[in-house]
Amino acid sequence: MSAPHPSPDASSDEALLARYRAGEGAAFELLYQRHRQGLYRFLLGLSGKAELAEEVYQETWLSLIRSTSGPSGRASFRTWLYQIARNRLIDHWRKHGVRNPLHDSYDEQLHAEADQAPGPEQQLSLCRDRQRIEAALQDLPEDQREVFLLRAHGELELPQIASLTQAPLETVKSRFRYALKKLRRLLAEEVLT
């Protein structure tokens, strides 16, 4: 007689969180394995500092472990996890007297321009030098970089990002669009020089 197969929902992030909280340590390991790379890359891209990203990364997982709550409303586990990480980073900046760059205003209309270059995915695949990519990401305004990293590394949909950042959906769409345009332009300039 074979063991019953878990339902597809049994391996969802939310189900794994419930199983972990019920005492199944292996469920946490699965959650960690699923989200560790994207979460770390998001924090590294947003903070620009490996040491800070590592510190906030550890605090994020500790917060999740200590928390008795979970995703609320329509939020997914992934959105909730990235919200914890974002909040920990903002807490760090506040604690150290750093102005929160995620709340800087930025006039996106001033930077809008027509661009017929290949898409950023093509440019990123052509660029093998990680430092150039990181430099281009660091040149983005903080709010655009955050949206881009949540989409690229967090694999969040734009409505989820709007909810997480508490920004209007149209603002998030604009930030993402302008981030793509600027990355495309910066990476194209790197190839030409």
mmCIF file of C-alpha atoms in Angstrom:
data_model
loop_
_atom_site.group_PDB
_atom_site.id
_atom_site.type_symbol
_atom_site.label_atom_id
_atom_site.label_comp_id
_atom_site.label_asym_id
_atom_site.label_seq_id
_atom_site.Cartn_x
_atom_site.Cartn_y
_atom_site.Cartn_z
ATOM 1 C CA MET A 1 0.000 0.000 0.000
ATOM 2 C CA SER A 2 1.497 3.340 -0.982
ATOM 3 C CA ALA A 3 1.477 6.508 1.069
ATOM 4 C CA PRO A 4 -1.169 9.044 0.066
ATOM 5 C CA HIS A 5 0.078 11.656 -2.363
ATOM 6 C CA PRO A 6 -0.109 15.214 -1.029
ATOM 7 C CA SER A 7 -2.502 17.440 -2.878
ATOM 8 C CA PRO A 8 -0.985 20.209 -5.032
ATOM 9 C CA ASP A 9 -2.109 22.709 -2.424
ATOM 10 C CA ALA A 10 -0.116 20.808 0.225
ATOM 11 C CA SER A 11 3.077 22.138 -1.325
ATOM 12 C CA SER A 12 1.901 25.741 -1.703
ATOM 13 C CA ASP A 13 3.879 28.288 0.255
ATOM 14 C CA GLU A 14 0.932 28.927 2.527
ATOM 15 C CA ALA A 15 0.500 25.193 3.202
ATOM 16 C CA LEU A 16 4.218 24.827 3.880
ATOM 17 C CA LEU A 17 4.061 27.702 6.359
ATOM 18 C CA ALA A 18 1.134 26.023 8.148
ATOM 19 C CA ARG A 19 2.979 22.694 8.185
ATOM 20 C CA TYR A 20 6.123 24.384 9.566
ATOM 21 C CA ARG A 21 4.111 26.026 12.327
ATOM 22 C CA ALA A 22 2.585 22.642 13.131
ATOM 23 C CA GLY A 23 6.096 21.354 13.833
ATOM 24 C CA GLU A 24 7.324 20.061 10.467
ATOM 25 C CA GLY A 25 10.825 21.489 10.099
ATOM 26 C CA ALA A 26 11.245 20.155 6.570
ATOM 27 C CA ALA A 27 8.419 22.434 5.424
ATOM 28 C CA PHE A 28 10.469 25.486 6.418
ATOM 29 C CA GLU A 29 13.459 24.123 4.519
ATOM 30 C CA LEU A 30 11.320 23.921 1.367
ATOM 31 C CA LEU A 31 10.101 27.501 1.844
ATOM 32 C CA TYR A 32 13.647 28.678 2.396
ATOM 33 C CA GLN A 33 14.947 26.877 -0.695
ATOM 34 C CA ARG A 34 12.164 28.338 -2.857
ATOM 35 C CA HIS A 35 12.685 31.935 -1.851
ATOM 36 C CA ARG A 36 16.271 32.336 -0.654
ATOM 37 C CA GLN A 37 17.910 33.428 -3.923
ATOM 38 C CA GLY A 38 15.236 35.847 -5.088
ATOM 39 C CA LEU A 39 14.895 37.416 -1.649
ATOM 40 C CA TYR A 40 18.633 37.907 -1.243
ATOM 41 C CA ARG A 41 19.005 39.352 -4.746
ATOM 42 C CA PHE A 42 16.126 41.740 -4.067
ATOM 43 C CA LEU A 43 17.759 42.980 -0.847
ATOM 44 C CA LEU A 44 21.204 43.232 -2.422
ATOM 45 C CA GLY A 45 19.847 45.162 -5.375
ATOM 46 C CA LEU A 46 17.846 47.506 -3.189
ATOM 47 C CA SER A 47 20.524 48.171 -0.563
ATOM 48 C CA GLY A 48 23.557 48.024 -2.852
ATOM 49 C CA LYS A 49 25.632 46.545 -0.011
ATOM 50 C CA ALA A 50 26.273 42.821 0.474
ATOM 51 C CA GLU A 51 26.740 43.121 4.256
ATOM 52 C CA LEU A 52 23.501 45.050 4.705
ATOM 53 C CA ALA A 53 21.625 42.680 2.380
ATOM 54 C CA GLU A 54 22.886 39.674 4.382
ATOM 55 C CA GLU A 55 21.919 41.277 7.694
ATOM 56 C CA VAL A 56 18.418 42.193 6.537
ATOM 57 C CA TYR A 57 18.065 38.794 4.851
ATOM 58 C CA GLN A 58 18.751 37.037 8.161
ATOM 59 C CA GLU A 59 16.402 39.394 10.034
ATOM 60 C CA THR A 60 13.674 38.671 7.492
ATOM 61 C CA TRP A 61 13.847 34.918 8.015
ATOM 62 C CA LEU A 62 14.020 35.366 11.792
ATOM 63 C CA SER A 63 10.952 37.597 11.659
ATOM 64 C CA LEU A 64 9.115 34.964 9.664
ATOM 65 C CA ILE A 65 10.104 32.247 12.149
ATOM 66 C CA ARG A 66 9.040 34.337 15.151
ATOM 67 C CA SER A 67 5.810 35.543 13.575
ATOM 68 C CA THR A 68 2.532 33.900 14.462
ATOM 69 C CA SER A 69 0.695 35.639 11.643
ATOM 70 C CA GLY A 70 0.774 34.995 7.938
ATOM 71 C CA PRO A 71 -0.272 36.569 4.686
ATOM 72 C CA SER A 72 -3.518 38.448 5.116
ATOM 73 C CA GLY A 73 -6.306 39.127 2.681
ATOM 74 C CA ARG A 74 -5.380 38.370 -0.898
ATOM 75 C CA ALA A 75 -1.638 38.633 -0.263
ATOM 76 C CA SER A 76 0.416 35.615 -1.236
ATOM 77 C CA PHE A 77 3.186 34.184 0.916
ATOM 78 C CA ARG A 78 5.744 35.621 -1.510
ATOM 79 C CA THR A 79 4.266 39.125 -1.236
ATOM 80 C CA TRP A 80 4.169 38.820 2.555
ATOM 81 C CA LEU A 81 7.802 37.627 2.709
ATOM 82 C CA TYR A 82 9.024 40.494 0.526
ATOM 83 C CA GLN A 83 6.999 42.945 2.625
ATOM 84 C CA ILE A 84 8.786 41.678 5.738
ATOM 85 C CA ALA A 85 12.151 42.117 3.982
ATOM 86 C CA ARG A 86 11.280 45.592 2.771
ATOM 87 C CA ASN A 87 10.114 46.613 6.255
ATOM 88 C CA ARG A 88 13.319 45.256 7.844
ATOM 89 C CA LEU A 89 15.413 47.271 5.380
ATOM 90 C CA ILE A 90 13.417 50.445 6.090
ATOM 91 C CA ASP A 91 13.795 49.764 9.844
ATOM 92 C CA HIS A 92 17.553 49.459 9.376
ATOM 93 C CA TRP A 93 17.720 52.777 7.511
ATOM 94 C CA ARG A 94 15.662 54.492 10.221
ATOM 95 C CA LYS A 95 17.770 53.009 13.015
ATOM 96 C CA HIS A 96 20.945 54.278 11.365
ATOM 97 C CA GLY A 97 19.557 57.699 10.460
ATOM 98 C CA VAL A 98 19.557 57.033 6.730
ATOM 99 C CA ARG A 99 16.909 58.826 4.737
ATOM 100 C CA ASN A 100 14.593 56.226 3.235
ATOM 101 C CA PRO A 101 15.351 56.369 -0.489
ATOM 102 C CA LEU A 102 12.182 54.398 -1.286
ATOM 103 C CA HIS A 103 10.083 57.451 -0.507
ATOM 104 C CA ASP A 104 12.016 59.908 -2.652
ATOM 105 C CA SER A 105 9.912 61.679 -5.182
ATOM 106 C CA TYR A 106 10.958 61.311 -8.773
ATOM 107 C CA ASP A 107 9.443 62.984 -11.777
ATOM 108 C CA GLU A 108 9.231 60.059 -14.164
ATOM 109 C CA GLN A 109 7.830 62.186 -16.970
ATOM 110 C CA LEU A 110 11.117 64.071 -17.234
ATOM 111 C CA HIS A 111 12.871 60.818 -18.048
ATOM 112 C CA ALA A 112 10.405 59.393 -20.536
ATOM 113 C CA GLU A 113 11.845 58.983 -23.996
ATOM 114 C CA ALA A 114 11.149 56.877 -27.045
ATOM 115 C CA ASP A 115 13.481 53.944 -27.325
ATOM 116 C CA GLN A 116 13.673 51.323 -30.062
ATOM 117 C CA ALA A 117 16.583 49.316 -28.620
ATOM 118 C CA PRO A 118 16.261 45.594 -27.911
ATOM 119 C CA GLY A 119 14.390 44.677 -24.732
ATOM 120 C CA PRO A 120 16.190 44.563 -21.390
ATOM 121 C CA GLU A 121 15.916 40.771 -21.255
ATOM 122 C CA GLN A 122 17.952 40.550 -24.468
ATOM 123 C CA GLN A 123 20.446 43.097 -23.202
ATOM 124 C CA LEU A 124 20.810 41.270 -19.881
ATOM 125 C CA SER A 125 21.415 37.970 -21.637
ATOM 126 C CA LEU A 126 24.082 39.604 -23.822
ATOM 127 C CA CYS A 127 25.843 41.180 -20.863
ATOM 128 C CA ARG A 128 28.008 38.629 -19.136
ATOM 129 C CA ASP A 129 29.653 41.088 -16.819
ATOM 130 C CA ARG A 130 27.642 41.101 -13.618
ATOM 131 C CA GLN A 131 29.293 44.308 -12.438
ATOM 132 C CA ARG A 132 27.927 46.243 -15.395
ATOM 133 C CA ILE A 133 24.444 44.980 -14.672
ATOM 134 C CA GLU A 134 24.762 45.852 -10.980
ATOM 135 C CA ALA A 135 26.060 49.313 -11.862
ATOM 136 C CA ALA A 136 23.099 49.863 -14.190
ATOM 137 C CA LEU A 137 20.697 48.767 -11.458
ATOM 138 C CA GLN A 138 22.359 51.117 -8.991
ATOM 139 C CA ASP A 139 21.855 53.992 -11.444
ATOM 140 C CA LEU A 140 18.086 53.534 -11.285
ATOM 141 C CA PRO A 141 16.134 55.761 -8.919
ATOM 142 C CA GLU A 142 15.361 53.788 -5.734
ATOM 143 C CA ASP A 143 11.619 53.507 -6.355
ATOM 144 C CA GLN A 144 12.174 52.154 -9.881
ATOM 145 C CA ARG A 145 14.891 49.766 -8.715
ATOM 146 C CA GLU A 146 12.598 48.417 -6.001
ATOM 147 C CA VAL A 147 9.786 47.690 -8.461
ATOM 148 C CA PHE A 148 12.191 46.141 -10.969
ATOM 149 C CA LEU A 149 13.807 43.912 -8.330
ATOM 150 C CA LEU A 150 10.460 42.807 -6.891
ATOM 151 C CA ARG A 151 9.387 41.816 -10.401
ATOM 152 C CA ALA A 152 12.692 40.267 -11.491
ATOM 153 C CA HIS A 153 13.823 38.526 -8.314
ATOM 154 C CA GLY A 154 10.606 38.336 -6.343
ATOM 155 C CA GLU A 155 8.607 37.260 -9.381
ATOM 156 C CA LEU A 156 5.738 39.382 -8.089
ATOM 157 C CA GLU A 157 3.022 40.670 -10.389
ATOM 158 C CA LEU A 158 2.598 44.438 -10.652
ATOM 159 C CA PRO A 159 -0.648 44.480 -8.600
ATOM 160 C CA GLN A 160 1.164 42.574 -5.838
ATOM 161 C CA ILE A 161 4.006 45.101 -5.951
ATOM 162 C CA ALA A 162 1.487 47.953 -5.735
ATOM 163 C CA SER A 163 -0.019 46.359 -2.644
ATOM 164 C CA LEU A 164 3.374 45.699 -1.063
ATOM 165 C CA THR A 165 4.717 49.203 -1.687
ATOM 166 C CA GLN A 166 1.361 50.867 -1.005
ATOM 167 C CA ALA A 167 1.634 52.746 -4.278
ATOM 168 C CA PRO A 168 -1.093 53.107 -6.898
ATOM 169 C CA LEU A 169 -0.964 50.410 -9.567
ATOM 170 C CA GLU A 170 -0.478 52.972 -12.342
ATOM 171 C CA THR A 171 2.511 54.419 -10.478
ATOM 172 C CA VAL A 172 4.024 50.951 -10.157
ATOM 173 C CA LYS A 173 3.454 50.294 -13.861
ATOM 174 C CA SER A 174 5.167 53.579 -14.716
ATOM 175 C CA ARG A 175 8.109 52.861 -12.420
ATOM 176 C CA PHE A 176 8.568 49.438 -13.975
ATOM 177 C CA ARG A 177 8.305 50.782 -17.514
ATOM 178 C CA TYR A 178 10.814 53.576 -16.834
ATOM 179 C CA ALA A 179 13.170 51.147 -15.074
ATOM 180 C CA LEU A 180 13.139 48.913 -18.153
ATOM 181 C CA LYS A 181 13.784 51.856 -20.463
ATOM 182 C CA LYS A 182 16.636 53.179 -18.370
ATOM 183 C CA LEU A 183 18.219 49.744 -17.981
ATOM 184 C CA ARG A 184 17.952 49.195 -21.720
ATOM 185 C CA ARG A 185 19.621 52.545 -22.358
ATOM 186 C CA LEU A 186 22.351 52.090 -19.726
ATOM 187 C CA LEU A 187 23.222 48.589 -20.894
ATOM 188 C CA ALA A 188 23.247 49.685 -24.531
ATOM 189 C CA GLU A 189 25.613 52.534 -23.639
ATOM 190 C CA GLU A 190 27.908 50.045 -21.880
ATOM 191 C CA VAL A 191 28.039 47.826 -24.974
ATOM 192 C CA LEU A 192 28.847 50.800 -27.209
ATOM 193 C CA THR A 193 31.649 52.194 -25.034
#
